[in-house]
Coordinates of C-alpha atoms in Angstrom, one line a residue:
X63 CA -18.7 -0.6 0.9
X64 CA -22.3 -0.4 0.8
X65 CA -23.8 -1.1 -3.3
X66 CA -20.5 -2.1 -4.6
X67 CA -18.1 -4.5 -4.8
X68 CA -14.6 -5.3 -5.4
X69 CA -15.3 -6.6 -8.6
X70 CA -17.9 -4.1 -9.3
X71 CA -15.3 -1.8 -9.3
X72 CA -12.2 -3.1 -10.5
X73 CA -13.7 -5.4 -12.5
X74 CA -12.1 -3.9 -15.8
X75 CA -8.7 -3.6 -14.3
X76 CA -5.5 -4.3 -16.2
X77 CA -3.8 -4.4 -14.2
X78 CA 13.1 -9.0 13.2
X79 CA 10.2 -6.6 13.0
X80 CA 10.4 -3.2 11.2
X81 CA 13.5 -1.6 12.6
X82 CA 13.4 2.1 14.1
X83 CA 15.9 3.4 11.0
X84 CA 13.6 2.2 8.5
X85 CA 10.6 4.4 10.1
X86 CA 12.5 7.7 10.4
X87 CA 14.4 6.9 6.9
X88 CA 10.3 6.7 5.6
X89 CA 9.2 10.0 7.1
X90 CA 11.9 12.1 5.9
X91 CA 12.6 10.7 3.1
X92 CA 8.9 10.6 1.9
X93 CA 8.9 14.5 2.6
X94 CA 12.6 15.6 1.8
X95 CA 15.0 13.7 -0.8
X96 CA 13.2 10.3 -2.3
X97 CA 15.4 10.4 -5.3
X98 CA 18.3 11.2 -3.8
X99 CA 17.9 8.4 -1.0
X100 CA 17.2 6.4 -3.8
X101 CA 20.3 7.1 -6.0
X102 CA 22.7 6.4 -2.6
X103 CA 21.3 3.0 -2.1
X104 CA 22.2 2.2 -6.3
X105 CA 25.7 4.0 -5.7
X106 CA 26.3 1.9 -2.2
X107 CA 25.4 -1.6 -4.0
X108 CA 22.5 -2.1 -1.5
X109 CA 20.4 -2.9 -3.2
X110 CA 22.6 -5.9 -4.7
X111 CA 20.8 -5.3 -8.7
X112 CA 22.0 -8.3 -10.4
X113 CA 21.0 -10.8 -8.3
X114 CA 18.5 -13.0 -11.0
X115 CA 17.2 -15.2 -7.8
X116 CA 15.7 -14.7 -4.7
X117 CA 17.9 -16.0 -1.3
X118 CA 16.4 -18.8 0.9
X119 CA 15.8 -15.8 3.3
X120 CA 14.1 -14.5 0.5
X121 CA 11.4 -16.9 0.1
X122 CA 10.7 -18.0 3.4
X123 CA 10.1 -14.3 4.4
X124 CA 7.7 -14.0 1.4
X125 CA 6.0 -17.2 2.7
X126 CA 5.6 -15.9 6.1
X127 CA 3.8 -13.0 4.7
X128 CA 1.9 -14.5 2.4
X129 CA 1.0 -16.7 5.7
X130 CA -0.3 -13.9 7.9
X131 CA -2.3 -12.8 5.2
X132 CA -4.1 -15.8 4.8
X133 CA -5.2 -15.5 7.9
X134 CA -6.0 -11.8 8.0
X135 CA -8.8 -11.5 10.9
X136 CA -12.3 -10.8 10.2
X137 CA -12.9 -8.8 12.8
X138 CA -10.5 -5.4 13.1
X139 CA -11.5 -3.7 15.9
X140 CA -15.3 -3.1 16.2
X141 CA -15.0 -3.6 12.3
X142 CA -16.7 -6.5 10.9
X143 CA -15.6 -8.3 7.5
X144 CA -17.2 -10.6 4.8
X145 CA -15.0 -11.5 1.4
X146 CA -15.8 -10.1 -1.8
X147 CA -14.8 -11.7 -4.6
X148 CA -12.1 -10.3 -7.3
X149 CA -12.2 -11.6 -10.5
X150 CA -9.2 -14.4 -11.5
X151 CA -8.7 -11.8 -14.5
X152 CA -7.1 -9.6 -12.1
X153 CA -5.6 -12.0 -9.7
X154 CA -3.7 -13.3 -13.2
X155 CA -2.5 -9.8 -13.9
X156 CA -1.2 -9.4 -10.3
X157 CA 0.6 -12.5 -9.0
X158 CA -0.5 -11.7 -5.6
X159 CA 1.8 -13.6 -3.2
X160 CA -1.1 -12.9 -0.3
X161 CA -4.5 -11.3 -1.0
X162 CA -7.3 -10.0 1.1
X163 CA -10.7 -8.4 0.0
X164 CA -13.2 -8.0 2.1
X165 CA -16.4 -5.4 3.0
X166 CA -15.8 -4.1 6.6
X167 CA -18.9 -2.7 8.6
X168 CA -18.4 -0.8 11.8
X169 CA -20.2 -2.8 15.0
X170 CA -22.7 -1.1 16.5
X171 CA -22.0 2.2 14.7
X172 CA -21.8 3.7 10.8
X173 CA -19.9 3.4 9.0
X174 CA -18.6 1.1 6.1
X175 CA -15.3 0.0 3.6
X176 CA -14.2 -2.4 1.2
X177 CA -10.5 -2.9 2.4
X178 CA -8.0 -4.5 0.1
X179 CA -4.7 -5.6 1.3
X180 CA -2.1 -7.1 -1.8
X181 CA 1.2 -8.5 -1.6
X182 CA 3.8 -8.9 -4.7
X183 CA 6.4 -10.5 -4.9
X184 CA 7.5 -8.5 -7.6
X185 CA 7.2 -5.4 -7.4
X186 CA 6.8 -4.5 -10.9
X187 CA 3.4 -6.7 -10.8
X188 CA 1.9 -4.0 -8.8
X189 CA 2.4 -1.3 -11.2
X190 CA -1.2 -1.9 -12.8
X191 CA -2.7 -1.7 -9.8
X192 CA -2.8 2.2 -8.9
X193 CA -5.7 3.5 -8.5
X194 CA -6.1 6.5 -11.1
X195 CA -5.1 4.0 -13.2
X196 CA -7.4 0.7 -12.4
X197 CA -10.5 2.6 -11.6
X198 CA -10.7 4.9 -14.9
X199 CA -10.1 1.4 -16.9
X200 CA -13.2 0.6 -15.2
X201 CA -15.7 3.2 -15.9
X202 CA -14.9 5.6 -13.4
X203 CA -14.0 9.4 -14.0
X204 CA -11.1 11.1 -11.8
X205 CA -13.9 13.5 -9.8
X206 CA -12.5 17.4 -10.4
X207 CA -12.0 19.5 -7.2
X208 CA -10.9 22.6 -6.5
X209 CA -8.2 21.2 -4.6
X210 CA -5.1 21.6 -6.5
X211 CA -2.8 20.2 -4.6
X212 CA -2.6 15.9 -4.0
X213 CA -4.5 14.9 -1.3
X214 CA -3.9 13.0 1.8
X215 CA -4.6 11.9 5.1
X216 CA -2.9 11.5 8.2
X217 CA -2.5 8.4 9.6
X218 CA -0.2 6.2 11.9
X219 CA 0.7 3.0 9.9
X220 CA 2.7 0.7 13.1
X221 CA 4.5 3.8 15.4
X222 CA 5.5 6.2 12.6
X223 CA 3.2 8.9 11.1
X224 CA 2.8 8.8 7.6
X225 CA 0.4 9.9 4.4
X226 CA -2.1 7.9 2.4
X227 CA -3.1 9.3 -0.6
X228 CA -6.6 10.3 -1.5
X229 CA -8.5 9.5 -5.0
X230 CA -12.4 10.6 -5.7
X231 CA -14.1 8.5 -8.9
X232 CA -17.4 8.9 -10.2
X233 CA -19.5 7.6 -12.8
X234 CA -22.3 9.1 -15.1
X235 CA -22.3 12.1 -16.8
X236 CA -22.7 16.0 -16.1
X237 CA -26.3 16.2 -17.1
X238 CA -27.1 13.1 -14.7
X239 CA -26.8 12.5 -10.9
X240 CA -23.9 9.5 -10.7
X241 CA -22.1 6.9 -8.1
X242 CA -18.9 8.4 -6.1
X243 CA -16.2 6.7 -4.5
X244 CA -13.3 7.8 -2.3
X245 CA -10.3 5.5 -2.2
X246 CA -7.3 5.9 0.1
X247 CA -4.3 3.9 -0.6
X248 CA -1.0 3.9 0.2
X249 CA 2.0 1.4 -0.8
X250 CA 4.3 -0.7 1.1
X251 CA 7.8 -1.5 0.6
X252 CA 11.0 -2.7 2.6
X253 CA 13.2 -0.5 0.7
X254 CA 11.3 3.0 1.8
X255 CA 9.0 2.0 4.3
X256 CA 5.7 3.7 3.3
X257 CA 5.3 5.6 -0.2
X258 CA 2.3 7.2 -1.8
X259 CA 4.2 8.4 -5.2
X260 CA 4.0 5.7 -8.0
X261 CA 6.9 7.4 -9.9
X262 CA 8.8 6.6 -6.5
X263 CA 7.8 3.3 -6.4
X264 CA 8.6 2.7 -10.5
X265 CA 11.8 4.1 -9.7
X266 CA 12.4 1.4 -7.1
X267 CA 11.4 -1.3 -9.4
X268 CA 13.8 -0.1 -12.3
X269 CA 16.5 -0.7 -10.2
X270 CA 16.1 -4.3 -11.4
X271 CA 15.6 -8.0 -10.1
X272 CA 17.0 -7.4 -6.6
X273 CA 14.8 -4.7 -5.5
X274 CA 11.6 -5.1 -6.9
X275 CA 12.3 -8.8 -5.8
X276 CA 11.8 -7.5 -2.3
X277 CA 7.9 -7.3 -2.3
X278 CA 5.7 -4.6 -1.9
X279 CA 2.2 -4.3 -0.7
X280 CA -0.7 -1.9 -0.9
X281 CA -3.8 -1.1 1.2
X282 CA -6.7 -0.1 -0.2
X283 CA -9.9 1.5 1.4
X284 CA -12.4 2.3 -0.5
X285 CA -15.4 4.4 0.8
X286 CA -18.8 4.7 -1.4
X287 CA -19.2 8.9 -1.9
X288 CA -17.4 11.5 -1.7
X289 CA -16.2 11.5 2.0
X290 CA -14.8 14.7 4.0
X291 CA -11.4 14.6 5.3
X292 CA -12.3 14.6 8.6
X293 CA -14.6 11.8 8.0
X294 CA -11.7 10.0 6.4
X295 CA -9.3 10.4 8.7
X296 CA -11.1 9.2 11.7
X297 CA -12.1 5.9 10.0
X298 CA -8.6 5.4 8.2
X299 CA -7.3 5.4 11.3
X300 CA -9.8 3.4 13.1
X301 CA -8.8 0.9 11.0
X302 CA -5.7 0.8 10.2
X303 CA -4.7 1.3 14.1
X304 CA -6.0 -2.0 14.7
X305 CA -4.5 -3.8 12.1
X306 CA -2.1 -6.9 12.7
X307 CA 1.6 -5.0 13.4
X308 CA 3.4 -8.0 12.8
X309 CA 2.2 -8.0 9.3
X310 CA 2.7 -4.2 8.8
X311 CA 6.3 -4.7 9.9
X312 CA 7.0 -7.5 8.0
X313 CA 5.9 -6.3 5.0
X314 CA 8.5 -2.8 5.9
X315 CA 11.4 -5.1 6.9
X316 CA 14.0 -6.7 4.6
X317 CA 15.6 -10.3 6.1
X318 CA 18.3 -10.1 8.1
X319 CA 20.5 -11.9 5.4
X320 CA 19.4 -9.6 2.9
X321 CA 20.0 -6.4 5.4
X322 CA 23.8 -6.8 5.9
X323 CA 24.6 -4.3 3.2
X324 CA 22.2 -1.6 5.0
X325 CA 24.2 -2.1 8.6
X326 CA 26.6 0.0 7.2
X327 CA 25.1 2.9 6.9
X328 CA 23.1 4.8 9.3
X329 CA 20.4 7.3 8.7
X330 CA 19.7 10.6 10.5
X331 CA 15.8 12.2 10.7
X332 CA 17.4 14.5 7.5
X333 CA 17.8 11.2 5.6
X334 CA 21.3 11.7 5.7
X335 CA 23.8 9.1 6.3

């Protein structure tokens, strides 16, 4: 992102393969009955709550994540990355079991992003790190439109269609010209595959040690001004279409020992089982 940082703008924060099910379960959950699915997988004991400790599988499916995001390429595509620094402040407040930040410039073309990729382990640690809550902790305003409803775009994340949300921040005040940014984000998670809704994802977390102990991740790009949609999506997708799948899936698949309980039940493009 041209002019800014990571750190410049978070920088007062306080913050197998994936298996064909999981996808459609994402997609019509996401649109339909999150709570509901949500309340089934308490009731069926899926989500195995009192576990206090994470399984062998666990931990070395955590490791293998945390691996491929280590080694994250720095070149997506015809985009081009450099790391940008975040602060040890925020690194502290998120456990981050893998973490990439780095400024991305299209080759040969415009365009520009800072993309941010974070995986928990917990997912509870994530919770500070949502972006109308991170980015007004550090000076920025939610930008007012006349859009009322949330907004979104359109993007293939692996083979299944899905939604990242939309945020606009600015700085300065209404008497004086200020800095705009446009952030897209979108989180993560083995339990529901792809979810934009932070009450969704809290809900998942208050389930207690066994799921948030699953992981979650987010992506973050962040564009410098307010951006169209249009301009948005082609770019979002640019990017995220070239992305390592492996690590996509991963991060959407629970281990195998951990996904006996969920070979029981089978899900239809209703969500129903």
């Amino acid at each position: 992102m041209a002019g800014y940082s990571l750190h410049e703008v978070e920088v007062g924060i306080r913050m197998s393969t994936p298996t064909y099910r999981f996808g459609r379960l994402t997609m019509a959950v996401r649109k339909t009955i999150p709570y509901m699915a949500i309340g089934f997988l308490v009731a069926s004991g899926a989500m195995q709550i009192n576990r206090s400790q994470a399984s062998d599988a666990l931990k070395r499916h955590h490791r293998d994540i945390a691996i491929q995001i280590s080694e994250f390429p720095y070149q997506v595509g015809g985009w081009v990355g450099q790391d940008v620094v975040i602060p040890t402040s925020a690194q502290e407040i998120l456990k981050p079991n893998g973490l990439v930040s780095r400024r991305f410039s299209r080759y040969g073309g415009d365009g520009n992003l800072t993309f941010a990729l974070i995986h928990c382990i917990d997912l509870r640690d994530m919770h500070g790190h949502h972006p109308p809550r991170c980015y007004p902790a550090s000076g920025w305003s939610i930008r007012k439109t006349d859009v009322t409803e949330e907004e979104t775009v359109d993007v293939n994340i692996g083979d299944v269609p899905e939604e990242m949300r939309v945020y606009r921040f600015i700085q300065g005040g209404p008497m004086e010209p200020g800095s705009e940014l446009t952030v897209v984000s979108v989180f993560v998670t083995p339990v529901m595959g792809v979810v934009n809704d932070m009450a969704i994802l809290q809900e998942i977390g208050s389930m207690g040690r066994g799921a948030s102990g699953l992981g979650v991740g987010q992506i973050q790009l962040v564009f410098n001004g307010n951006r169209s949609n249009d301009e948005l999506e082609v770019q979002v997708n640019d990017f995220i279409s070239k992305m390592p799948r492996d690590l996509l899936g991963d991060m959407m698949t629970i281990p195998e020992e951990e996904d006996e309980e969920y070979r029981k039940y089978t899900f239809d493009e209703g969500g129903r089982s």
